[in-house]
Short mmCIF file of C-alpha atoms in Angstrom, two decimals:
data_model
loop_
_atom_site.label_atom_id
_atom_site.label_comp_id
_atom_site.label_asym_id
_atom_site.label_seq_id
_atom_site.Cartn_x
_atom_site.Cartn_y
_atom_site.Cartn_z
CA MET G 3 -5.87 -12.06 -52.05
CA ILE G 4 -6.59 -8.47 -53.03
CA GLN G 5 -3.76 -6.06 -52.32
CA LYS G 6 -4.52 -2.32 -51.48
CA SER G 7 -2.79 0.50 -49.98
CA CYS G 8 -3.10 1.77 -46.41
CA LEU G 9 -4.83 5.24 -46.52
CA ASN G 10 -2.74 6.21 -43.64
CA CYS G 11 0.84 5.16 -44.59
CA GLY G 12 0.41 3.91 -48.23
CA TYR G 13 1.84 0.50 -47.21
CA SER G 14 0.56 -2.47 -49.29
CA VAL G 15 -1.94 -4.33 -47.31
CA SER G 16 -4.18 -7.50 -47.94
CA ASP G 17 -5.35 -8.08 -44.36
CA GLU G 18 -7.79 -6.28 -41.95
CA PHE G 19 -4.81 -4.18 -40.37
CA CYS G 20 -1.91 -2.46 -41.97
CA PRO G 21 1.20 -4.36 -40.89
CA HIS G 22 3.19 -1.17 -40.95
CA CYS G 23 1.30 1.35 -39.06
CA GLY G 24 -1.66 -0.82 -37.51
CA GLN G 25 -4.63 1.08 -39.04
CA LYS G 26 -7.73 -0.79 -40.10
CA THR G 27 -7.92 -1.12 -43.84
CA ASP G 28 -11.76 -0.70 -43.62
CA THR G 29 -11.74 3.07 -43.35
CA ALA G 30 -14.97 4.13 -45.27
CA ARG G 31 -16.32 7.48 -45.36
CA VAL G 32 -17.54 8.68 -41.99
CA THR G 33 -21.42 8.81 -41.91
CA PRO G 34 -23.78 9.63 -39.04
CA LYS G 35 -24.37 5.78 -38.67
CA SER G 36 -20.63 4.75 -38.67
CA LEU G 37 -19.93 7.76 -36.29
CA PHE G 38 -22.51 6.38 -33.78
CA LYS G 39 -22.02 2.83 -34.22
CA ASN G 40 -18.12 2.53 -34.64
CA ASP G 41 -16.69 5.68 -33.19
CA ILE G 42 -18.68 6.26 -30.08
CA LEU G 43 -20.51 2.98 -29.16
CA GLY G 44 -17.47 0.81 -30.43
CA SER G 45 -15.01 3.02 -28.57
CA ILE G 46 -16.92 2.90 -25.16
CA TRP G 47 -17.59 -0.87 -25.49
CA HIS G 48 -14.11 -1.65 -26.45
CA MET G 49 -12.65 0.48 -23.35
CA GLU G 50 -15.34 -0.87 -20.79
CA ALA G 51 -14.80 -4.60 -22.07
CA ARG G 52 -10.91 -4.38 -21.78
CA PHE G 53 -11.32 -2.56 -18.35
CA PHE G 54 -13.67 -5.01 -16.64
CA ASN G 55 -11.78 -8.10 -18.23
CA THR G 56 -8.54 -6.78 -16.73
CA LEU G 57 -9.98 -6.30 -13.13
CA LYS G 58 -11.82 -9.70 -13.48
CA ASP G 59 -8.48 -11.41 -14.15
CA ILE G 60 -6.64 -9.51 -11.69
CA ILE G 61 -9.15 -10.56 -8.89
CA THR G 62 -9.62 -14.25 -9.98
CA ARG G 63 -6.15 -15.16 -11.23
CA PRO G 64 -3.70 -12.23 -10.25
CA GLY G 65 -0.36 -14.19 -10.59
CA GLN G 66 -1.33 -15.80 -13.94
CA THR G 67 -2.59 -12.49 -15.35
CA ALA G 68 0.76 -11.04 -14.39
CA MET G 69 2.85 -13.74 -15.89
CA ASP G 70 0.56 -13.58 -19.05
CA TYR G 71 1.39 -9.98 -19.33
CA ILE G 72 5.00 -10.61 -19.04
CA SER G 73 5.07 -13.33 -21.47
CA GLY G 74 3.52 -11.01 -24.07
CA LYS G 75 -0.12 -11.61 -23.93
CA ARG G 76 -1.20 -8.18 -23.64
CA ILE G 77 -4.07 -7.24 -26.00
CA ARG G 78 -6.71 -8.48 -23.51
CA TYR G 79 -5.51 -6.10 -20.73
CA ASN G 80 -5.52 -2.43 -19.94
CA ASN G 81 -1.96 -1.00 -19.33
CA PHE G 82 -1.47 -1.61 -15.63
CA ILE G 83 0.19 1.71 -14.84
CA PRO G 84 -2.68 3.96 -15.94
CA LEU G 85 -5.24 1.62 -14.44
CA LEU G 86 -3.40 1.87 -11.03
CA LEU G 87 -3.85 5.65 -11.35
CA VAL G 88 -7.57 5.15 -12.25
CA LEU G 89 -8.22 2.85 -9.28
CA PHE G 90 -6.16 5.09 -6.88
CA SER G 91 -8.54 7.91 -7.96
CA PHE G 92 -11.46 5.91 -7.53
CA ASN G 93 -10.46 4.94 -4.05
CA VAL G 94 -9.79 8.64 -3.08
CA LEU G 95 -13.24 9.47 -4.26
CA GLY G 96 -14.77 6.66 -2.34
CA LEU G 97 -12.93 7.71 0.83
CA HIS G 98 -14.21 11.34 0.16
CA TYR G 99 -17.92 10.25 0.04
CA TYR G 100 -17.64 7.77 2.97
CA GLU G 101 -16.22 10.80 5.11
CA LYS G 102 -19.05 12.92 3.70
CA PHE G 103 -21.95 10.75 4.60
CA ALA G 104 -20.74 8.85 7.67
CA PRO G 105 -21.78 10.06 11.15
CA PRO G 106 -19.11 11.75 13.29
CA GLU G 107 -19.13 8.82 15.96
CA VAL G 108 -18.36 6.34 12.97
CA LEU G 109 -15.50 8.58 11.63
CA ALA G 110 -14.06 8.96 15.15
CA GLU G 111 -13.62 5.14 15.48
CA ASP G 112 -11.59 5.15 12.14
CA SER G 113 -10.04 8.41 12.42
CA ASP G 114 -6.41 7.27 12.73
CA ILE G 115 -6.37 4.81 9.90
CA LYS G 116 -8.38 7.17 7.62
CA ASP G 117 -5.93 10.11 8.50
CA PHE G 118 -2.91 8.04 7.78
CA LEU G 119 -4.09 6.75 4.33
CA SER G 120 -5.27 10.32 3.43
CA LYS G 121 -1.91 11.86 4.23
CA TYR G 122 0.41 9.32 3.09
CA SER G 123 -1.78 7.42 0.22
CA LYS G 124 0.54 8.58 -2.57
CA ALA G 125 3.62 7.52 -0.70
CA ILE G 126 2.17 4.07 0.04
CA LEU G 127 1.18 3.79 -3.84
CA PHE G 128 4.86 4.45 -5.05
CA VAL G 129 6.60 2.47 -2.38
CA VAL G 130 4.60 -0.75 -2.05
CA ILE G 131 5.32 -1.88 -5.58
CA PRO G 132 9.11 -1.32 -5.51
CA MET G 133 9.25 -3.23 -2.19
CA LEU G 134 7.33 -6.08 -3.46
CA ALA G 135 9.43 -6.18 -6.68
CA VAL G 136 12.88 -6.08 -4.91
CA ASN G 137 12.05 -8.39 -2.33
CA ALA G 138 10.42 -10.89 -4.66
CA TYR G 139 13.38 -10.64 -7.01
CA PHE G 140 15.55 -12.16 -4.25
CA ILE G 141 12.99 -14.52 -2.69
CA PHE G 142 11.93 -16.05 -6.01
CA LYS G 143 15.34 -16.30 -7.55
CA ARG G 144 14.82 -19.39 -9.35
CA ILE G 145 12.12 -17.90 -11.62
CA LYS G 146 14.89 -15.81 -13.37
CA LEU G 147 12.60 -12.75 -13.83
CA ASN G 148 14.23 -9.43 -13.95
CA ILE G 149 13.55 -6.54 -11.65
CA ALA G 150 10.86 -4.75 -14.03
CA GLU G 151 9.13 -8.19 -14.54
CA HIS G 152 8.71 -8.33 -10.71
CA PHE G 153 7.68 -4.69 -10.88
CA ILE G 154 4.73 -6.00 -13.06
CA ILE G 155 3.67 -8.70 -10.48
CA GLY G 156 3.78 -6.11 -7.64
CA THR G 157 1.75 -3.74 -9.71
CA VAL G 158 -1.07 -6.34 -10.31
CA SER G 159 -0.91 -7.17 -6.57
CA LEU G 160 -1.60 -3.61 -5.66
CA LEU G 161 -4.14 -3.43 -8.45
CA GLY G 162 -6.05 -6.17 -6.66
CA ILE G 163 -5.54 -4.51 -3.29
CA LEU G 164 -6.97 -1.13 -4.70
CA THR G 165 -9.93 -3.03 -6.23
CA LEU G 166 -10.79 -4.64 -2.96
CA PHE G 167 -10.47 -1.38 -1.15
CA LEU G 168 -12.88 0.22 -3.61
CA LEU G 169 -15.37 -2.57 -3.05
CA ASP G 170 -14.90 -1.99 0.65
CA ASP G 171 -15.47 1.78 0.33
CA ILE G 172 -18.82 0.72 -1.46
CA VAL G 173 -19.79 -1.75 1.20
CA SER G 174 -18.84 0.76 3.89
CA LEU G 175 -21.14 3.56 2.50
CA ILE G 176 -24.17 0.90 2.05
CA GLY G 177 -23.28 -0.30 5.84
CA LEU G 178 -23.96 3.23 7.03
CA TRP G 179 -27.73 2.31 6.63
CA LYS G 180 -28.56 0.83 10.02
CA PRO G 181 -30.96 -2.06 9.02
CA VAL G 182 -28.03 -3.67 7.02
CA ALA G 183 -25.16 -2.46 9.21
CA LYS G 184 -24.16 -5.70 10.72
CA ILE G 185 -24.10 -7.72 7.53
CA PHE G 186 -22.06 -5.20 5.60
CA ASN G 187 -19.68 -4.72 8.56
CA SER G 188 -18.99 -8.49 8.33
CA ILE G 189 -18.46 -8.17 4.43
CA ASP G 190 -16.25 -5.04 5.23
CA LYS G 191 -13.81 -7.09 7.55
CA ALA G 192 -13.77 -9.94 5.17
CA LEU G 193 -12.75 -7.61 2.14
CA PHE G 194 -10.09 -5.95 4.28
CA ALA G 195 -8.56 -9.49 5.33
CA LEU G 196 -8.63 -10.58 1.73
CA SER G 197 -6.63 -7.23 0.92
CA ILE G 198 -4.04 -8.11 3.32
CA LEU G 199 -3.79 -11.75 2.01
CA PHE G 200 -3.93 -10.62 -1.79
CA PRO G 201 -0.17 -10.35 -2.33
CA ALA G 202 0.18 -13.94 -1.00
CA VAL G 203 -2.81 -15.16 -3.30
CA THR G 204 -0.77 -13.33 -6.22
CA TYR G 205 2.43 -15.01 -5.85
CA TRP G 206 0.95 -18.36 -5.04
CA ASN G 207 -1.07 -18.18 -8.32
CA ALA G 208 2.01 -16.78 -10.26
CA PHE G 209 4.56 -19.52 -8.95
CA SER G 210 2.53 -22.57 -7.86
CA SER G 211 3.96 -24.64 -10.59
CA SER G 212 7.54 -23.76 -10.06
CA TYR G 213 7.89 -24.43 -6.14
CA THR G 214 6.68 -27.19 -3.90
CA LYS G 215 3.77 -26.06 -1.57
CA PRO G 216 6.27 -25.89 1.41
CA GLY G 217 8.87 -24.00 -0.38
CA LEU G 218 6.13 -21.53 -1.72
CA VAL G 219 4.73 -21.14 1.76
CA TRP G 220 8.01 -20.16 3.43
CA ARG G 221 9.07 -17.72 0.79
CA ILE G 222 5.70 -15.94 1.01
CA ILE G 223 6.06 -15.85 4.70
CA VAL G 224 9.57 -14.21 4.39
CA LEU G 225 8.06 -11.76 2.07
CA TYR G 226 5.40 -10.77 4.36
CA ILE G 227 8.02 -10.41 7.16
CA LEU G 228 10.11 -8.28 5.06
CA MET G 229 7.07 -6.15 3.86
CA VAL G 230 5.92 -5.52 7.47
CA SER G 231 9.51 -4.58 8.65
CA GLU G 232 10.13 -2.33 5.86
CA SER G 233 6.63 -0.67 6.07
CA ALA G 234 7.26 -0.07 9.95
CA VAL G 235 10.61 1.68 9.07
CA ILE G 236 8.96 3.84 6.33
CA GLY G 237 6.21 4.62 8.61
CA LEU G 238 8.52 5.83 11.34
CA ILE G 239 10.54 7.96 8.92
CA LEU G 240 7.34 9.53 7.52
CA TYR G 241 6.25 10.22 11.19
CA GLU G 242 9.58 11.86 12.02
CA ILE G 243 9.73 13.92 8.93
CA PHE G 244 6.05 15.06 8.95
#
C-alpha cells in the first residue's frame, strides 16, 4: 500500500483520509471543474442529504435515531442542537407568513394560541427538553442512561414536534385557499394531534425492547402527567411575571 504525507499536517497516510487531522488525501490542484463539482455541488448535496436523512429518521424512527446517536452512530446525522435552531427559525418564519396572509377573522380564532407561542416560544424551546430529560431520567431508570443522554432523546422529540409544526404551517397556508380549506383543516388537526403524541412515539420507539407493553404504557402516561403539570406551573409563572 502506497504511503504518502498528508498535505495538511504531514502525517503519513495510506488511506482516503488522514487519521491524524481527517483531511482527504486526494487534494489535487483546484480547477474550475473541481471547484464546481466538489466544492460547490458536492458540499450542497452533502449538506442537503444529511439534513433530509436526519429529518426522515426523526419522523419515522425517532427513538431509535436518538439511541443510535447516543451509541455513537453519528456520521449520518446533522448535529441535533444546530438543527433545532434551524427548525425553530423556520417555524417562526412559517408563523410570520401565516399571519401575513390569513384574513383577520381567521387570525382572531387562533389569536390566544398564536400570541402565546409568539411571546413565549424561546422559553418553550429551552424548557421542554430539560423537562423531558429530567422526568425520563427517573421514569426510565432501568435503561441506565445519564441525564445528557436523556437530553438527546428529548431534543429528538422536540425536533419531531417542530418538524410537524412546520408541516402544519405549510398546510395552514394552503388551507387559506377556500376550495381546499376543509381538507387541509382536517390535515392541520391531524398534524397537531400527532405533534402532541410525538414524545410518546419517541419513547416507545426508543425503549420498546426494554419494557413490557403495559410497563411502557404507564411510564409514558406518568411522563405526560408530569409534563402537563410542570407546563401549567411554568405557564402560570410566565403569566404572573409578564
